[in-house]
Amino acid sequence: MVTPYSQRDTEWAYDGLGHLKSPTMGEAGCLVTAIASVVTDLTEHAMAPGYLNGWLRENNGFAGSNLFVFASVVPLGLQLVELIRSQSQPAPIERLSAYLTEGAAVVVLVDAKPGSELDSHWVRLISVNEKDGEIMDPWQLPGKERVTLSTYFGEGWSPARAIFTAAVYRRKSTTRGLLDRSAEADLFEEAPLAEESAAYQPALCLRKAG
């Protein structure tokens, strides 16, 4: 079960993203909104996007003004398993599908306007195969967040072509042992930052592909 959130929900759409008043969550909060769904489903913390945005501000969740730090949600009870960059090679669809089957959460970067320069947009992957998939799309209006991945396909594209980055999270396992404080600190410090454009929503974050 995936908790759907829309960044354009009026409860938080007008909140400034990160430490700035502009852009707002409604304009550029796709990544924070997708991560809020992951936190809500995989941890004991039911965090709506507006609440998570505030929590990240207070807990070093943003680099600079509004660049999401992928490992910043580790203290909430998550493990950042893998960050897969696929800008120059096909995304590993079979591996992503296996992660989903075992209960992990996968947030992926797609092209909001496929066909030319990469217009970065983050969504949560619900299911995927070689032909298509289902996503929770933060850009959709409340109640309409579940759409097909092919919404963001260019001509002749497949999921392997449409996914440019994937961040994989698991619930922190008590059977495997929680990360100790030093390991958790290392993960927090060393985890890659979102590229500036990757934190932005359609029409606001155009950047060159590759």
PDB file of C-alpha atoms in Angstrom:
ATOM      1  CA  MET A   1       0.000   0.000   0.000  1.00  0.00           C
ATOM      2  CA  VAL A   2       1.457   3.341  -1.052  1.00  0.00           C
ATOM      3  CA  THR A   3       0.307   6.523   0.664  1.00  0.00           C
ATOM      4  CA  PRO A   4      -0.458   9.089  -2.054  1.00  0.00           C
ATOM      5  CA  TYR A   5       0.542  12.720  -1.584  1.00  0.00           C
ATOM      6  CA  SER A   6       0.210  15.651  -3.953  1.00  0.00           C
ATOM      7  CA  GLN A   7       2.643  18.532  -3.720  1.00  0.00           C
ATOM      8  CA  ARG A   8      -0.235  20.737  -4.897  1.00  0.00           C
ATOM      9  CA  ASP A   9      -2.423  19.931  -1.897  1.00  0.00           C
ATOM     10  CA  THR A  10      -3.365  23.365  -0.537  1.00  0.00           C
ATOM     11  CA  GLU A  11      -2.446  22.265   2.990  1.00  0.00           C
ATOM     12  CA  TRP A  12       1.253  22.692   2.077  1.00  0.00           C
ATOM     13  CA  ALA A  13       1.420  23.807  -1.557  1.00  0.00           C
ATOM     14  CA  TYR A  14       2.175  27.432  -0.607  1.00  0.00           C
ATOM     15  CA  ASP A  15       4.903  26.599   1.920  1.00  0.00           C
ATOM     16  CA  GLY A  16       8.394  27.578   0.836  1.00  0.00           C
ATOM     17  CA  LEU A  17      10.547  24.608  -0.119  1.00  0.00           C
ATOM     18  CA  GLY A  18      13.469  24.209   2.241  1.00  0.00           C
ATOM     19  CA  HIS A  19      14.857  27.450   3.615  1.00  0.00           C
ATOM     20  CA  LEU A  20      13.376  29.707   0.928  1.00  0.00           C
ATOM     21  CA  LYS A  21       9.946  31.248   0.512  1.00  0.00           C
ATOM     22  CA  SER A  22      10.174  30.614  -3.222  1.00  0.00           C
ATOM     23  CA  PRO A  23       9.894  28.218  -4.966  1.00  0.00           C
ATOM     24  CA  THR A  24       7.061  26.700  -2.997  1.00  0.00           C
ATOM     25  CA  MET A  25       6.252  23.079  -2.301  1.00  0.00           C
ATOM     26  CA  GLY A  26       3.525  23.262  -4.930  1.00  0.00           C
ATOM     27  CA  GLU A  27       5.996  24.469  -7.519  1.00  0.00           C
ATOM     28  CA  ALA A  28       9.072  22.439  -6.662  1.00  0.00           C
ATOM     29  CA  GLY A  29       8.338  19.966  -3.870  1.00  0.00           C
ATOM     30  CA  CYS A  30       8.113  16.751  -5.857  1.00  0.00           C
ATOM     31  CA  LEU A  31      11.103  15.070  -4.202  1.00  0.00           C
ATOM     32  CA  VAL A  32      10.129  16.014  -0.640  1.00  0.00           C
ATOM     33  CA  THR A  33       6.554  14.888  -1.361  1.00  0.00           C
ATOM     34  CA  ALA A  34       7.698  11.509  -2.698  1.00  0.00           C
ATOM     35  CA  ILE A  35       9.998  11.029   0.305  1.00  0.00           C
ATOM     36  CA  ALA A  36       7.122  11.906   2.659  1.00  0.00           C
ATOM     37  CA  SER A  37       5.194   8.975   1.200  1.00  0.00           C
ATOM     38  CA  VAL A  38       8.175   6.690   1.858  1.00  0.00           C
ATOM     39  CA  VAL A  39       8.618   7.920   5.443  1.00  0.00           C
ATOM     40  CA  THR A  40       4.890   7.478   6.136  1.00  0.00           C
ATOM     41  CA  ASP A  41       4.793   3.924   4.778  1.00  0.00           C
ATOM     42  CA  LEU A  42       8.122   2.528   6.016  1.00  0.00           C
ATOM     43  CA  THR A  43       8.530   4.117   9.447  1.00  0.00           C
ATOM     44  CA  GLU A  44       6.522   4.894  12.564  1.00  0.00           C
ATOM     45  CA  HIS A  45       6.404   8.557  11.551  1.00  0.00           C
ATOM     46  CA  ALA A  46       3.340   9.552   9.513  1.00  0.00           C
ATOM     47  CA  MET A  47       4.772  12.709   7.960  1.00  0.00           C
ATOM     48  CA  ALA A  48       2.759  14.670   5.429  1.00  0.00           C
ATOM     49  CA  PRO A  49       4.902  16.638   2.929  1.00  0.00           C
ATOM     50  CA  GLY A  50       4.465  19.951   4.730  1.00  0.00           C
ATOM     51  CA  TYR A  51       5.538  18.457   8.045  1.00  0.00           C
ATOM     52  CA  LEU A  52       8.501  16.673   6.475  1.00  0.00           C
ATOM     53  CA  ASN A  53       9.596  19.894   4.776  1.00  0.00           C
ATOM     54  CA  GLY A  54       9.726  21.565   8.193  1.00  0.00           C
ATOM     55  CA  TRP A  55      11.479  18.594   9.794  1.00  0.00           C
ATOM     56  CA  LEU A  56      14.146  18.630   7.091  1.00  0.00           C
ATOM     57  CA  ARG A  57      14.754  22.336   7.680  1.00  0.00           C
ATOM     58  CA  GLU A  58      15.374  21.681  11.366  1.00  0.00           C
ATOM     59  CA  ASN A  59      17.450  18.511  10.928  1.00  0.00           C
ATOM     60  CA  ASN A  60      20.009  19.291   8.210  1.00  0.00           C
ATOM     61  CA  GLY A  61      17.843  17.743   5.528  1.00  0.00           C
ATOM     62  CA  PHE A  62      18.747  20.375   2.960  1.00  0.00           C
ATOM     63  CA  ALA A  63      22.142  21.305   1.557  1.00  0.00           C
ATOM     64  CA  GLY A  64      22.228  25.005   0.822  1.00  0.00           C
ATOM     65  CA  SER A  65      18.738  26.420   0.500  1.00  0.00           C
ATOM     66  CA  ASN A  66      16.642  23.477  -0.713  1.00  0.00           C
ATOM     67  CA  LEU A  67      18.752  20.565  -1.994  1.00  0.00           C
ATOM     68  CA  PHE A  68      17.472  17.380  -0.389  1.00  0.00           C
ATOM     69  CA  VAL A  69      20.093  15.202   1.338  1.00  0.00           C
ATOM     70  CA  PHE A  70      19.112  11.614   0.569  1.00  0.00           C
ATOM     71  CA  ALA A  71      20.449  10.159   3.836  1.00  0.00           C
ATOM     72  CA  SER A  72      18.898  12.836   6.039  1.00  0.00           C
ATOM     73  CA  VAL A  73      15.844  10.644   6.715  1.00  0.00           C
ATOM     74  CA  VAL A  74      17.956   7.795   8.125  1.00  0.00           C
ATOM     75  CA  PRO A  75      17.281   8.940  11.734  1.00  0.00           C
ATOM     76  CA  LEU A  76      13.561   8.465  11.106  1.00  0.00           C
ATOM     77  CA  GLY A  77      14.051   4.713  10.712  1.00  0.00           C
ATOM     78  CA  LEU A  78      15.121   4.245   7.088  1.00  0.00           C
ATOM     79  CA  GLN A  79      18.164   2.781   5.382  1.00  0.00           C
ATOM     80  CA  LEU A  80      19.389   4.362   2.163  1.00  0.00           C
ATOM     81  CA  VAL A  81      20.187   1.162   0.301  1.00  0.00           C
ATOM     82  CA  GLU A  82      21.340   2.445  -3.043  1.00  0.00           C
ATOM     83  CA  LEU A  83      21.401   5.524  -5.256  1.00  0.00           C
ATOM     84  CA  ILE A  84      21.456   4.394  -8.883  1.00  0.00           C
ATOM     85  CA  ARG A  85      22.487   6.893 -11.557  1.00  0.00           C
ATOM     86  CA  SER A  86      21.216   5.950 -15.019  1.00  0.00           C
ATOM     87  CA  GLN A  87      21.736   9.079 -17.100  1.00  0.00           C
ATOM     88  CA  SER A  88      24.180   7.354 -19.445  1.00  0.00           C
ATOM     89  CA  GLN A  89      22.957   3.743 -19.255  1.00  0.00           C
ATOM     90  CA  PRO A  90      19.617   1.921 -19.017  1.00  0.00           C
ATOM     91  CA  ALA A  91      18.057   1.783 -15.570  1.00  0.00           C
ATOM     92  CA  PRO A  92      18.186  -1.727 -14.012  1.00  0.00           C
ATOM     93  CA  ILE A  93      14.482  -2.497 -14.204  1.00  0.00           C
ATOM     94  CA  GLU A  94      14.743  -6.082 -12.954  1.00  0.00           C
ATOM     95  CA  ARG A  95      16.675  -4.915  -9.873  1.00  0.00           C
ATOM     96  CA  LEU A  96      14.207  -2.114  -9.146  1.00  0.00           C
ATOM     97  CA  SER A  97      11.296  -4.528  -9.486  1.00  0.00           C
ATOM     98  CA  ALA A  98      12.983  -6.927  -7.064  1.00  0.00           C
ATOM     99  CA  TYR A  99      13.446  -4.142  -4.531  1.00  0.00           C
ATOM    100  CA  LEU A 100       9.746  -3.311  -4.726  1.00  0.00           C
ATOM    101  CA  THR A 101       8.750  -6.970  -4.383  1.00  0.00           C
ATOM    102  CA  GLU A 102      10.752  -7.305  -1.175  1.00  0.00           C
ATOM    103  CA  GLY A 103       9.095  -4.230   0.316  1.00  0.00           C
ATOM    104  CA  ALA A 104      11.633  -1.505  -0.351  1.00  0.00           C
ATOM    105  CA  ALA A 105      10.566   1.953  -1.535  1.00  0.00           C
ATOM    106  CA  VAL A 106      11.979   3.418  -4.745  1.00  0.00           C
ATOM    107  CA  VAL A 107      11.893   7.104  -5.676  1.00  0.00           C
ATOM    108  CA  VAL A 108      12.915   7.847  -9.263  1.00  0.00           C
ATOM    109  CA  LEU A 109      13.885  10.827 -11.375  1.00  0.00           C
ATOM    110  CA  VAL A 110      12.017  11.146 -14.673  1.00  0.00           C
ATOM    111  CA  ASP A 111      11.805  13.751 -17.422  1.00  0.00           C
ATOM    112  CA  ALA A 112       8.730  15.959 -17.038  1.00  0.00           C
ATOM    113  CA  LYS A 113       8.933  16.983 -20.690  1.00  0.00           C
ATOM    114  CA  PRO A 114      10.641  14.079 -22.471  1.00  0.00           C
ATOM    115  CA  GLY A 115      12.269  14.549 -25.803  1.00  0.00           C
ATOM    116  CA  SER A 116      14.861  17.280 -25.368  1.00  0.00           C
ATOM    117  CA  GLU A 117      16.678  18.612 -22.314  1.00  0.00           C
ATOM    118  CA  LEU A 118      15.994  16.795 -19.061  1.00  0.00           C
ATOM    119  CA  ASP A 119      13.299  18.588 -17.083  1.00  0.00           C
ATOM    120  CA  SER A 120      13.749  16.906 -13.709  1.00  0.00           C
ATOM    121  CA  HIS A 121      10.818  15.470 -11.779  1.00  0.00           C
ATOM    122  CA  TRP A 122      10.760  12.967  -8.899  1.00  0.00           C
ATOM    123  CA  VAL A 123       8.043  10.332  -8.428  1.00  0.00           C
ATOM    124  CA  ARG A 124       7.616   7.235  -6.266  1.00  0.00           C
ATOM    125  CA  LEU A 125       7.703   3.954  -8.144  1.00  0.00           C
ATOM    126  CA  ILE A 126       4.901   1.542  -7.214  1.00  0.00           C
ATOM    127  CA  SER A 127       5.555  -1.239  -9.742  1.00  0.00           C
ATOM    128  CA  VAL A 128       7.639  -1.652 -12.874  1.00  0.00           C
ATOM    129  CA  ASN A 129       8.371  -4.115 -15.654  1.00  0.00           C
ATOM    130  CA  GLU A 130      10.155  -3.908 -18.981  1.00  0.00           C
ATOM    131  CA  LYS A 131       7.197  -2.229 -20.688  1.00  0.00           C
ATOM    132  CA  ASP A 132       5.686   0.170 -18.148  1.00  0.00           C
ATOM    133  CA  GLY A 133       5.039   0.773 -14.484  1.00  0.00           C
ATOM    134  CA  GLU A 134       2.855   2.554 -11.982  1.00  0.00           C
ATOM    135  CA  ILE A 135       3.929   5.603 -10.013  1.00  0.00           C
ATOM    136  CA  MET A 136       2.731   7.938  -7.303  1.00  0.00           C
ATOM    137  CA  ASP A 137       3.181  11.272  -9.053  1.00  0.00           C
ATOM    138  CA  PRO A 138       3.381  14.279  -6.675  1.00  0.00           C
ATOM    139  CA  TRP A 139       2.534  16.679  -9.512  1.00  0.00           C
ATOM    140  CA  GLN A 140      -0.964  15.269  -9.939  1.00  0.00           C
ATOM    141  CA  LEU A 141      -3.850  16.827  -8.034  1.00  0.00           C
ATOM    142  CA  PRO A 142      -5.021  15.234  -4.752  1.00  0.00           C
ATOM    143  CA  GLY A 143      -6.832  11.962  -5.389  1.00  0.00           C
ATOM    144  CA  LYS A 144      -5.236  11.496  -8.811  1.00  0.00           C
ATOM    145  CA  GLU A 145      -1.624  10.760  -7.824  1.00  0.00           C
ATOM    146  CA  ARG A 146      -1.462   7.185  -9.181  1.00  0.00           C
ATOM    147  CA  VAL A 147      -0.608   7.201 -12.893  1.00  0.00           C
ATOM    148  CA  THR A 148       1.456   5.104 -15.285  1.00  0.00           C
ATOM    149  CA  LEU A 149       5.185   5.597 -15.653  1.00  0.00           C
ATOM    150  CA  SER A 150       4.618   5.939 -19.397  1.00  0.00           C
ATOM    151  CA  THR A 151       3.113   9.352 -18.638  1.00  0.00           C
ATOM    152  CA  TYR A 152       6.756  10.422 -18.785  1.00  0.00           C
ATOM    153  CA  PHE A 153       7.856   8.414 -21.830  1.00  0.00           C
ATOM    154  CA  GLY A 154       9.245  10.016 -24.946  1.00  0.00           C
ATOM    155  CA  GLU A 155       8.627   8.362 -28.309  1.00  0.00           C
ATOM    156  CA  GLY A 156       9.933   4.805 -28.300  1.00  0.00           C
ATOM    157  CA  TRP A 157      10.918   4.948 -24.632  1.00  0.00           C
ATOM    158  CA  SER A 158      10.756   2.132 -22.088  1.00  0.00           C
ATOM    159  CA  PRO A 159      11.098   2.267 -18.286  1.00  0.00           C
ATOM    160  CA  ALA A 160      14.829   1.634 -18.645  1.00  0.00           C
ATOM    161  CA  ARG A 161      15.093   4.808 -20.742  1.00  0.00           C
ATOM    162  CA  ALA A 162      12.674   6.909 -18.701  1.00  0.00           C
ATOM    163  CA  ILE A 163      14.319   6.480 -15.265  1.00  0.00           C
ATOM    164  CA  PHE A 164      17.401   8.668 -14.827  1.00  0.00           C
ATOM    165  CA  THR A 165      18.104   8.105 -11.109  1.00  0.00           C
ATOM    166  CA  ALA A 166      16.645   5.823  -8.453  1.00  0.00           C
ATOM    167  CA  ALA A 167      16.931   6.169  -4.675  1.00  0.00           C
ATOM    168  CA  VAL A 168      16.130   2.953  -2.810  1.00  0.00           C
ATOM    169  CA  TYR A 169      15.065   2.905   0.844  1.00  0.00           C
ATOM    170  CA  ARG A 170      14.286   0.100   3.273  1.00  0.00           C
ATOM    171  CA  ARG A 171      12.813   0.136   6.729  1.00  0.00           C
ATOM    172  CA  LYS A 172      15.703   0.002   9.179  1.00  0.00           C
ATOM    173  CA  SER A 173      15.846  -3.650  10.194  1.00  0.00           C
ATOM    174  CA  THR A 174      15.985  -4.606  13.848  1.00  0.00           C
ATOM    175  CA  THR A 175      17.006  -8.161  12.905  1.00  0.00           C
ATOM    176  CA  ARG A 176      20.051  -6.968  11.005  1.00  0.00           C
ATOM    177  CA  GLY A 177      20.849  -4.457  13.698  1.00  0.00           C
ATOM    178  CA  LEU A 178      20.432  -0.718  13.619  1.00  0.00           C
ATOM    179  CA  LEU A 179      23.239   1.411  12.282  1.00  0.00           C
ATOM    180  CA  ASP A 180      25.422   2.512  15.157  1.00  0.00           C
ATOM    181  CA  ARG A 181      25.887   6.238  15.651  1.00  0.00           C
ATOM    182  CA  SER A 182      29.238   6.423  13.851  1.00  0.00           C
ATOM    183  CA  ALA A 183      27.982   4.430  10.847  1.00  0.00           C
ATOM    184  CA  GLU A 184      24.835   6.518  10.687  1.00  0.00           C
ATOM    185  CA  ALA A 185      26.894   9.699  10.816  1.00  0.00           C
ATOM    186  CA  ASP A 186      29.161   8.443   8.018  1.00  0.00           C
ATOM    187  CA  LEU A 187      26.162   7.630   5.829  1.00  0.00           C
ATOM    188  CA  PHE A 188      24.677  11.054   6.501  1.00  0.00           C
ATOM    189  CA  GLU A 189      27.914  12.822   5.593  1.00  0.00           C
ATOM    190  CA  GLU A 190      28.827  10.748   2.556  1.00  0.00           C
ATOM    191  CA  ALA A 191      25.456  10.282   0.877  1.00  0.00           C
ATOM    192  CA  PRO A 192      25.199  12.220  -2.390  1.00  0.00           C
ATOM    193  CA  LEU A 193      23.175  15.390  -2.571  1.00  0.00           C
ATOM    194  CA  ALA A 194      20.359  15.946  -4.991  1.00  0.00           C
ATOM    195  CA  GLU A 195      21.515  17.987  -7.934  1.00  0.00           C
ATOM    196  CA  GLU A 196      20.057  21.478  -7.739  1.00  0.00           C
ATOM    197  CA  SER A 197      17.783  20.901 -10.701  1.00  0.00           C
ATOM    198  CA  ALA A 198      16.654  17.545  -9.336  1.00  0.00           C
ATOM    199  CA  ALA A 199      14.961  19.276  -6.410  1.00  0.00           C
ATOM    200  CA  TYR A 200      12.769  21.279  -8.745  1.00  0.00           C
ATOM    201  CA  GLN A 201       9.407  20.639 -10.355  1.00  0.00           C
ATOM    202  CA  PRO A 202       8.318  20.887 -14.006  1.00  0.00           C
ATOM    203  CA  ALA A 203       8.879  24.212 -15.755  1.00  0.00           C
ATOM    204  CA  LEU A 204      11.190  25.438 -13.001  1.00  0.00           C
ATOM    205  CA  CYS A 205      14.200  23.153 -13.264  1.00  0.00           C
ATOM    206  CA  LEU A 206      15.265  22.733 -16.848  1.00  0.00           C
ATOM    207  CA  ARG A 207      18.783  21.357 -17.166  1.00  0.00           C
ATOM    208  CA  LYS A 208      20.820  19.679 -19.860  1.00  0.00           C
ATOM    209  CA  ALA A 209      20.666  15.913 -20.036  1.00  0.00           C
ATOM    210  CA  GLY A 210      23.743  13.797 -19.500  1.00  0.00           C
TER     211      GLY A 210
END
